[in-house]
Structure formats: structure tokens, C-alpha cells
Short mmCIF file of C-alpha atoms in Angstrom, two decimals:
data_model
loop_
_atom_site.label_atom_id
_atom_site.label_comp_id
_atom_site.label_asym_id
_atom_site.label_seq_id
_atom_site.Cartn_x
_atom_site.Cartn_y
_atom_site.Cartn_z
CA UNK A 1 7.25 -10.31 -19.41
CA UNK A 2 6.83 -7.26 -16.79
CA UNK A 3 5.75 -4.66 -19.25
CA UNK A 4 5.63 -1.76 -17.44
CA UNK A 5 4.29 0.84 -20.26
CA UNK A 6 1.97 3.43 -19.24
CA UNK A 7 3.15 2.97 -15.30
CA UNK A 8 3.80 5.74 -13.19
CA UNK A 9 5.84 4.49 -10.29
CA UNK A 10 7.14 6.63 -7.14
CA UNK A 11 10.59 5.59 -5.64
CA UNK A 12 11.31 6.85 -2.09
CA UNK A 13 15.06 6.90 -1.28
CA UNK A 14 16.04 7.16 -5.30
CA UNK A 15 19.20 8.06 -4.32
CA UNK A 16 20.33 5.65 -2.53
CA UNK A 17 21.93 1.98 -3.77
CA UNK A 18 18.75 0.33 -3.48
CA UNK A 19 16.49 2.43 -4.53
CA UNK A 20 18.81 3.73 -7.52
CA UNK A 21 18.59 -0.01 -8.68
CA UNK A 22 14.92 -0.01 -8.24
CA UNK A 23 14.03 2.89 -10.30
CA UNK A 24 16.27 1.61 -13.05
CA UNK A 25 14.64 -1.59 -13.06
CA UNK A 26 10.92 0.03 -13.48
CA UNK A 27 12.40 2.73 -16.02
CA UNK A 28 13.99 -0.06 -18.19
CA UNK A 29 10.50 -1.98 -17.92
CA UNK A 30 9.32 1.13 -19.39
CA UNK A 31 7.72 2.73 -16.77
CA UNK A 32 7.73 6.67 -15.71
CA UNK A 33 9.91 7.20 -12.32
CA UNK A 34 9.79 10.01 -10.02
CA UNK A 35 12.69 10.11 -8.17
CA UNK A 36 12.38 10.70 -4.49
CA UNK A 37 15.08 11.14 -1.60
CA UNK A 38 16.99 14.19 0.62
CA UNK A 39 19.94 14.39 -1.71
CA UNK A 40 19.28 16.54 -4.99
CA UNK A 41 22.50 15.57 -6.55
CA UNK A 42 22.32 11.78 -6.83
CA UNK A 43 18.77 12.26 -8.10
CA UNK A 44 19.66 14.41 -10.99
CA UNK A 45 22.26 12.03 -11.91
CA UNK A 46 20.38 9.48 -11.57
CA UNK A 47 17.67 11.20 -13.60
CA UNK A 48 19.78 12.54 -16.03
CA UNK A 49 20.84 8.67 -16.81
CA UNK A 50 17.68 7.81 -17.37
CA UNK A 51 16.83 10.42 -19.50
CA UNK A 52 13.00 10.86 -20.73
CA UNK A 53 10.53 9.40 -18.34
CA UNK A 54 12.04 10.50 -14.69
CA UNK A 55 11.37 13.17 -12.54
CA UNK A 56 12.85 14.24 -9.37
CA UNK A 57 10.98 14.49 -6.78
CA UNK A 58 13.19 15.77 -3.61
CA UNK A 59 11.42 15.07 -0.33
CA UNK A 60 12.43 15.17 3.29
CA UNK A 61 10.57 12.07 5.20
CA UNK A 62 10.79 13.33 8.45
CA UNK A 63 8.10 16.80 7.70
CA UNK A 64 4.78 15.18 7.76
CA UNK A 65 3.98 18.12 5.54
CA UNK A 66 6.32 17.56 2.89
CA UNK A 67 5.48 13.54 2.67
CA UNK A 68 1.60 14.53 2.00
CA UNK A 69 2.36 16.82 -0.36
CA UNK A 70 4.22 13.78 -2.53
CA UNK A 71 2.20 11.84 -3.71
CA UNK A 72 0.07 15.36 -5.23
CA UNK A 73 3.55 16.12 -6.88
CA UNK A 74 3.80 13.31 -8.08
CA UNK A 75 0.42 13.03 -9.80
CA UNK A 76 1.33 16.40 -11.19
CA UNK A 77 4.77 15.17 -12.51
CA UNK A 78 3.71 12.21 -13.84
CA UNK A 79 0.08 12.37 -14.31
CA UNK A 80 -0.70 9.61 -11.63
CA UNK A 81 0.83 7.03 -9.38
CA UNK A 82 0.06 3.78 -10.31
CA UNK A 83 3.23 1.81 -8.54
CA UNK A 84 4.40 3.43 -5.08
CA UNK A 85 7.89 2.06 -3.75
CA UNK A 86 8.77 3.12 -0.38
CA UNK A 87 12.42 1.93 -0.17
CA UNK A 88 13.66 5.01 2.32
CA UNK A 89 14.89 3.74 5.60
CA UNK A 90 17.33 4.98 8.41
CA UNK A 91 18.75 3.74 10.63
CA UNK A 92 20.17 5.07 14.40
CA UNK A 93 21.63 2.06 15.71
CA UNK A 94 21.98 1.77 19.78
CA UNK A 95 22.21 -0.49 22.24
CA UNK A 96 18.46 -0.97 23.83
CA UNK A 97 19.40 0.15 27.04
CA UNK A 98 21.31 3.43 25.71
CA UNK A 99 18.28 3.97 22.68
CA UNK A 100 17.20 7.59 23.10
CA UNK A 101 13.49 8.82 22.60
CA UNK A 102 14.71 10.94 19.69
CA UNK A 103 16.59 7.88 18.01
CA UNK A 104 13.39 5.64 17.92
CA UNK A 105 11.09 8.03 16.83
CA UNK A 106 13.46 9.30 14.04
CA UNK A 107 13.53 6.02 12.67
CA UNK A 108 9.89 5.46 13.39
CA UNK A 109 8.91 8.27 11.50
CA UNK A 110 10.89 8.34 8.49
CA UNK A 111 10.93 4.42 8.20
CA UNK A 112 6.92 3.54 9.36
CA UNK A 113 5.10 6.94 9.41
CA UNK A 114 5.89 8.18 5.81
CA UNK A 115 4.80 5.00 4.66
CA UNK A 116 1.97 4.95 5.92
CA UNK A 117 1.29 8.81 4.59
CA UNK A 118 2.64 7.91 1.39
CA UNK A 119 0.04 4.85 0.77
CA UNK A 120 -2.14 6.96 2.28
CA UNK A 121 -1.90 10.00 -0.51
CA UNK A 122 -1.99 7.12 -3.34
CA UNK A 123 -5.15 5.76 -2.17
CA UNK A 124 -7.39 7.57 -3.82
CA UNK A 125 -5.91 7.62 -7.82
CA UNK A 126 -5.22 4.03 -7.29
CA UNK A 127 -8.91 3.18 -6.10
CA UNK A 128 -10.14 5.09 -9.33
CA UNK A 129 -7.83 3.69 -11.38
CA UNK A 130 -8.80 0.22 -10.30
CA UNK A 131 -5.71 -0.66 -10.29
CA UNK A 132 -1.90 0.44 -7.93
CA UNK A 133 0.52 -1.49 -7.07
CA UNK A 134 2.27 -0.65 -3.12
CA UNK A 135 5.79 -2.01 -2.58
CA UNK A 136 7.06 -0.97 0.99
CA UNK A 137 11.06 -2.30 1.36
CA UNK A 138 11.14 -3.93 4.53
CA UNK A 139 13.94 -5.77 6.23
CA UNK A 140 15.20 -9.11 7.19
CA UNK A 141 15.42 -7.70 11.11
CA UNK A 142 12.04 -6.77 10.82
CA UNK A 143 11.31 -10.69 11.01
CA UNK A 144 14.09 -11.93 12.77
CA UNK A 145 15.31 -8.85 14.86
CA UNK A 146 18.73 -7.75 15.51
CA UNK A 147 20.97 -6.40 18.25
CA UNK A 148 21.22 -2.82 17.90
CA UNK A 149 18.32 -2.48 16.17
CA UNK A 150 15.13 -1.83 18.35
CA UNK A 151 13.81 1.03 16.34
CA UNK A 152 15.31 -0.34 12.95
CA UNK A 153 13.65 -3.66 13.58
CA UNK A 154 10.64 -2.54 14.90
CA UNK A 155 10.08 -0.04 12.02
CA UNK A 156 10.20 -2.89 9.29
CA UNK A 157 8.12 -5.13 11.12
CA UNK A 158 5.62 -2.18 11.35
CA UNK A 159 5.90 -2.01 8.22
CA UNK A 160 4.09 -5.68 7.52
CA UNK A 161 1.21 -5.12 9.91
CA UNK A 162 0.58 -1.97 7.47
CA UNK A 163 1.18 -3.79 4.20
CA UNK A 164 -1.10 -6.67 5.13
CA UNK A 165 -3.55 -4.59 6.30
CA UNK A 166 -4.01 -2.11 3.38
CA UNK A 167 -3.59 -5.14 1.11
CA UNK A 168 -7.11 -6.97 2.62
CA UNK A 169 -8.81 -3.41 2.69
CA UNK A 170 -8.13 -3.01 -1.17
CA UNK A 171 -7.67 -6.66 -2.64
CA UNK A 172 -11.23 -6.12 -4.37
CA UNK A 173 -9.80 -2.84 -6.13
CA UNK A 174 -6.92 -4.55 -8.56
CA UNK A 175 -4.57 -2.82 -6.14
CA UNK A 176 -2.10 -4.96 -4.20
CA UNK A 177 0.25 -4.18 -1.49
CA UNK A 178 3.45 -6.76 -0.50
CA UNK A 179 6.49 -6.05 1.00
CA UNK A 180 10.03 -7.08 0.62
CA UNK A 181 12.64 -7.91 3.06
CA UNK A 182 16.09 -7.47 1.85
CA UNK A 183 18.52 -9.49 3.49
CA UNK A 184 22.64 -8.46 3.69
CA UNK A 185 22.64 -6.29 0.85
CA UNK A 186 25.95 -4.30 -0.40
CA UNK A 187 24.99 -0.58 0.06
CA UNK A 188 26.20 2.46 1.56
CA UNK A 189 24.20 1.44 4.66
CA UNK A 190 26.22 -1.93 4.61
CA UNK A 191 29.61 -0.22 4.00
CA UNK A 192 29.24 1.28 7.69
CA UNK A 193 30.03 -1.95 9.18
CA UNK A 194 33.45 -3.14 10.05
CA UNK A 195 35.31 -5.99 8.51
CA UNK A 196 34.54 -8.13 11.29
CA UNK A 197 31.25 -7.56 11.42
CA UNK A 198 30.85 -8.03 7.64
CA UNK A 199 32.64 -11.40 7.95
CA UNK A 200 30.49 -12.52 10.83
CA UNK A 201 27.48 -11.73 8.59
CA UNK A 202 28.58 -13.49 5.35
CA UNK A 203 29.05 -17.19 7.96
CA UNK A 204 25.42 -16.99 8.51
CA UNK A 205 24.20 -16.11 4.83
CA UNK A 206 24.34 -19.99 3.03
CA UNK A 207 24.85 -17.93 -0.65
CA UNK A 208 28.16 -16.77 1.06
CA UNK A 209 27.85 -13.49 -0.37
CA UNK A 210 25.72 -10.48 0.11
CA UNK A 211 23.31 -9.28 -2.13
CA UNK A 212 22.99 -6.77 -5.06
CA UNK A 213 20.52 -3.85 -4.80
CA UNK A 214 19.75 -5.43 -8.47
CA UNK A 215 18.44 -8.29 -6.80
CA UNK A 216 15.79 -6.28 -4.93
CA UNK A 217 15.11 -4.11 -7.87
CA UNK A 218 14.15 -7.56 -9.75
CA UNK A 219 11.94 -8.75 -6.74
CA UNK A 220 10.08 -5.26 -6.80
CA UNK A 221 9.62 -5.33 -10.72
CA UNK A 222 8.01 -8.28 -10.24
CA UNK A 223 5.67 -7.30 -7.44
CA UNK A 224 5.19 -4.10 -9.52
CA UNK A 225 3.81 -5.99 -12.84
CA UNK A 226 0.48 -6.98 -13.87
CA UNK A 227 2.06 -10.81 -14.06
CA UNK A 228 1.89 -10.66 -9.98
CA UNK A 229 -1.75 -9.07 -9.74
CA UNK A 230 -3.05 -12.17 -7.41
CA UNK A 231 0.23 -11.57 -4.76
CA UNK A 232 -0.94 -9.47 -1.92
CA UNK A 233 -0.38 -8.77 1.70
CA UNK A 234 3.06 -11.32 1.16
CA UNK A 235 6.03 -10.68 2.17
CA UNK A 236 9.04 -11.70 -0.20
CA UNK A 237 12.59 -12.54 1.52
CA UNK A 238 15.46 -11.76 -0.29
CA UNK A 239 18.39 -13.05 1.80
CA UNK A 240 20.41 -15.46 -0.22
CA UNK A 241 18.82 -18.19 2.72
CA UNK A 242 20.03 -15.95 5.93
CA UNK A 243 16.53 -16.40 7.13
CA UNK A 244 14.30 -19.07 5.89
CA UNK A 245 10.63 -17.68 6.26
CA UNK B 1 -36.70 15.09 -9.67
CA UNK B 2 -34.18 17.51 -9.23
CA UNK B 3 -30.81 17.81 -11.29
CA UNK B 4 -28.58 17.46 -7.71
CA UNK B 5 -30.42 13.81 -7.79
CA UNK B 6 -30.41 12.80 -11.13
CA UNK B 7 -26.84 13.34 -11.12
CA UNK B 8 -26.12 11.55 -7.74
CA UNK B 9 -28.41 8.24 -8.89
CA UNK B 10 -26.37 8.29 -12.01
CA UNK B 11 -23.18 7.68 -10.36
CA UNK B 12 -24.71 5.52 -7.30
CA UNK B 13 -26.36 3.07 -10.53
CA UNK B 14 -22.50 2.99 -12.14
CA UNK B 15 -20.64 2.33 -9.34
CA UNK B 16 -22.98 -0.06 -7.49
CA UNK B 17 -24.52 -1.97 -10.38
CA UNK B 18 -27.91 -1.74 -9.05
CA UNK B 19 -31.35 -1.32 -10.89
CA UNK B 20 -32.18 2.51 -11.21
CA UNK B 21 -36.02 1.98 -9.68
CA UNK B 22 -34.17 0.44 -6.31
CA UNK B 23 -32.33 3.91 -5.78
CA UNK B 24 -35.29 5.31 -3.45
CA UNK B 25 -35.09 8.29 -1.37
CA UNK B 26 -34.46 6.10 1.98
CA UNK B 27 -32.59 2.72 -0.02
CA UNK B 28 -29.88 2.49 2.33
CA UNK B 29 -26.23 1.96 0.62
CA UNK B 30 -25.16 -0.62 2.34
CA UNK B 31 -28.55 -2.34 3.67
CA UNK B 32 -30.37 -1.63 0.35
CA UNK B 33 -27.74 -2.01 -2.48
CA UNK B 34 -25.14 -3.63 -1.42
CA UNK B 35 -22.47 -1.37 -0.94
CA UNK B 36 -19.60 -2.36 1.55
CA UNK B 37 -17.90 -0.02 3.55
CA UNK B 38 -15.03 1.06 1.04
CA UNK B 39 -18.29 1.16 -1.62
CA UNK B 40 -19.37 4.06 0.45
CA UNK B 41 -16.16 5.75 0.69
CA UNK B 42 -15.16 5.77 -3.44
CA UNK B 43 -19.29 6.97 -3.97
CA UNK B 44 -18.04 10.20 -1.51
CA UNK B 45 -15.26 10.51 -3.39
CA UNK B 46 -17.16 10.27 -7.09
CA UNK B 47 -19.81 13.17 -5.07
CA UNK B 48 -17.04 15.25 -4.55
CA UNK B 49 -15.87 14.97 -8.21
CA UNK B 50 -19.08 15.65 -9.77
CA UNK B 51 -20.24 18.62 -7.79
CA UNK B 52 -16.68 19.72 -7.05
CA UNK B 53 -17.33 19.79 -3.32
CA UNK B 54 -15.31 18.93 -0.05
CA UNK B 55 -17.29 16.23 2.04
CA UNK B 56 -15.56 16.08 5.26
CA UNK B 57 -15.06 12.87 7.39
CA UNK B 58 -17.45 13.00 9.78
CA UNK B 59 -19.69 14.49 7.48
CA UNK B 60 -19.50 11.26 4.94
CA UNK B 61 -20.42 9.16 7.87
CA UNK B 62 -24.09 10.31 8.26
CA UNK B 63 -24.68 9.70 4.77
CA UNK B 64 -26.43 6.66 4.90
CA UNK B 65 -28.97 6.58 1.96
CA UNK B 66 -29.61 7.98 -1.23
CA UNK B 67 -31.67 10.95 -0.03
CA UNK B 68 -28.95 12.14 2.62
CA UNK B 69 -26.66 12.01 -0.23
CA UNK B 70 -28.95 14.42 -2.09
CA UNK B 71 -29.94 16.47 0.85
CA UNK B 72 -26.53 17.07 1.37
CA UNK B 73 -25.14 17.89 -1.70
CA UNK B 74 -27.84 20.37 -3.03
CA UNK B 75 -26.89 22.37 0.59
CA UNK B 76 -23.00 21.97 0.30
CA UNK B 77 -23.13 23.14 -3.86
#
């Protein structure tokens, strides 16, 4: 099951935990990765562990330019993009009533805008191909909101306005678009928090732990597959019961 | 007929399914053969393919019917 031969999938934010997971999950399903994120290091690495079948694919998500011209890379790397994963996210956590104009459209842009330019530039070789598969990595606050998180929050639930509404404009062409919504996951973005705050988090989560990236990575292999070809425009929670939506 | 036409109801009979003899100079895409609107936008994109041409925007939007598609191509190649 999830036979992912022949696939050419594009992971935003490769180098990070999440996205690292992700990308090994569609690799070892056999599909071709290009690896996407700001940090060339971790990508090579990451790359270089895969060995045949990844690319990397440095992009900066905050130059409009530079996200158009990704997807055309990609088609050049990989000879198409038939499964688009935008995991990238930041985040520039402030109290509402101290939240700057530059800290909410930071995380607007990199978090809501280069998705949207990303599906965007896939559009077309997916629509030919009759077939794509668009993954956008949402949030758990983007659903249930969070203090702290204005721009965070209202990025990811941008994010499902988009995905639903691509999804009904291109049901008809074998391409779906869903969205996942990663609850308390242990990443580097986790690891900022403090103890307290950690332990605070963990009361509320009924799997009293936090999450592995590899359970994300299994959710989007899943979405990604031909197996999941009638779920569109859904969004799938993966919060060990945080949030019960 | 010209080539520029031929070539144009070839594609519109592929990707539309329709009967070759209902692709008349004013059969309207979406009145006349069914097209929806993301029909119209995928037959721009197969025009640009074939003729290797740029078909801007607002440009796609007053091609309505088979003979502006023709009309326009044969002055944009």
C-alpha cells in the first residue's frame, strides 16, 4: 500500500524535523524528493541520506520571486511535480497587543502567501497530468487558536480557506488538496518552549505525550497516495486528542 | 480551412469530447460544447502549447468561441 513510484513530490521546509520526516516517508515510498528550505546544510545531509532520487532545492519563502521560480526548478529537477508539501512555517510569537506590522506579515507571508504561490506554480503540470496531489501542513491553532499566536494562528487557518478552495476548483482533475494540522509535535520549534510550558501542554494532550514528526510524515504519505484519491478539501488532525475536530 | 484551425478544432474535439461538425466558427465553448470555466482555461493553455504562444489573461477572457480562438491565434503566431 502507498506506492509512490514514478512521484515527484516537493517538500517545503526539508530541513526542518517535520519536514525531514516527511520527505523520508515519500522517498522510502519510492517517490523522487526535492528538498526545499533556507538552510543548505541540513538539506544536503538530508539528501545525501537519501541518496538517488532527492534534490535540493534551497529557497527563501519570504522573496515572492524566489517561491515562483520553485515550482519551475523543480519541474526541471525532477521532471514534474506531481505531490507538493508545503510544511514551512514560522513563527514570531507576541502578545496581540505588542504584535508588530512586520511580525504578522512575516508570518503571513512565508506561512500563507508562499503557499498559495507554490500551489499556484503546480497548477498547471498537475492539471495536464490529470492528476497532483497538494498537502499544505497546517496547525492545531489554526482551529483552535492560541495565545501568542495571532499571526501564527491566523496563517494556518488561512491556510484551510485556501486548501478547500483549490480542492473544489480542481476535484474534477484527479488532483486533490487536504491539509494537516499537527498537534504538540517534538521539533526544534517545540524545543523553544520552557519546561513549564511543555508540562502545561502535555495535561491537555489525552495521549500524554507529544507527537513524532513521523507521525505527520505517515498522515501526509497517506494523503499523498493514489489509495486517498476521493479525500479532498479535509482537514486531518493529528493531535494525540488535544483537539477533537 | 486553414492549418491555424484545423489544429485548434483538433485539440478543442480532444479535450471537450464533442462531435467535430459542432465546432462552428461562432459554437460558443461554454454555451455550445459544454466547457466549464476551468475547460476554458486548460484549452488556453493546450493553444499556447501547440502554437508556442503567450495568451495573456485578459486576453484569454475574450475568447469565447471557436473562431476567436482562431482569429487570435493566426494574429499572435
Amino acid at each position: 500500500m502507498f506506492d509512490l513510484t514514478g512521484k515527484n513530490a516537493l517538500v517545503t521546509g526539508a530541513s526542518g524535523g517535520i519536514g525531514g520526516a516527511i520527505a523520508k516517508a515519500l522517498h522510502a515510498a519510492g517517490a523522487t524528493v526535492a528538498l526545499s528550505g533556507t538552510r543548505v546544510e541540513p538539506l544536503e545531509a538530508l539528501a545525501a541520506e537519501l541518496g538517488e532520487r532527492a534534490h535540493v532545492l534551497p529557497c527563501n519563502l519570504s522573496d515572492a520571486e524566489a517561491v515562483d521560480a520553485l515550482p519551475k526548478q523543480a519541474v526541471e529537477a525532477m521532471g514534474g511535480v506531481d505531490i507538493l508539501v508545503n510544511n514551512a512555517g514560522i513563527t514570531r510569537d507576541q502578545l496581540f497587543m505588542r504584535l508588530s506590522d512586520q511580525d504578522w506579515d512575516d508570518v503571513i507571508n512565508v506561512n500563507l502567501t508562499s503557499t498559495m504561490r507554490l500551489c499556484r506554480g503546480v497548477m498547471r503540470p498537475m492539471m495536464k497530468a490529470r492528476w497532483g496531489r497538494i498537502i499544505n501542513i497546517g496547525s492545531i491553532v489554526g482551529a483552535t487558536g492560541n495565545p501568542g499566536q495571532v499571526n501564527y494562528a491566523a496563517s494556518k487557518a488561512g491556510m484551510v480557506g485556501l486548501t478547500k478552495s483549490i480542492a473544489y476548483e480542481v476535484a474534477s482533475r484527479g488532483i486533490t488538496a487536504n491539509c494537516i494540522a499537527p498537534g504538540f509535535i517534538g521539533t526544534a520549534m517545540t524545543d523553544k518552549l520552557t519546561d513549564d510550558q511543555k508540562s502545561g501542554t502535555l495535561a491537555q494532550i489525552p495521549a500524554g505525550r507529544m507527537g513524532a514528526p513521523d507521525e505527520i510524515a505517515a498522515a501526509v504519505l497517506y494523503l499523498a497516495s493514489n489509495e486517498a484519491g476521493y479525500t479532498t478539501g479535509a482537514t486531518l488532525h493529528v493531535n494525540g486528542g488535544m483537539a477533537m475536530l | 480551412m486553414s492549418d491555424v484551425a484545423d489544429r485548434v478544432k483538433k485539440i478543442v474535439v480532444e479535450h471537450l469530447g464533442v462531435e467535430e461538425d459542432k465546432v462552428t466558427e461562432t459554437a460558443s465553448f461554454i454555451d455550445d460544447l459544454g466547457a466549464d470555466s476551468l475547460d476554458t482555461v486548460e484549452l488556453v493553455m493546450a493553444f499556447e502549447e501547440e502554437f508556442g504562444i503567450e495568451i495573456p489573461d485578459d486576453a484569454a477572457e475574450t475568447i469565447q468561441t471557436f473562431g476567436d480562438a482562431v482569429k487570435f491565434i493566426t494574429e499572435a503566431a
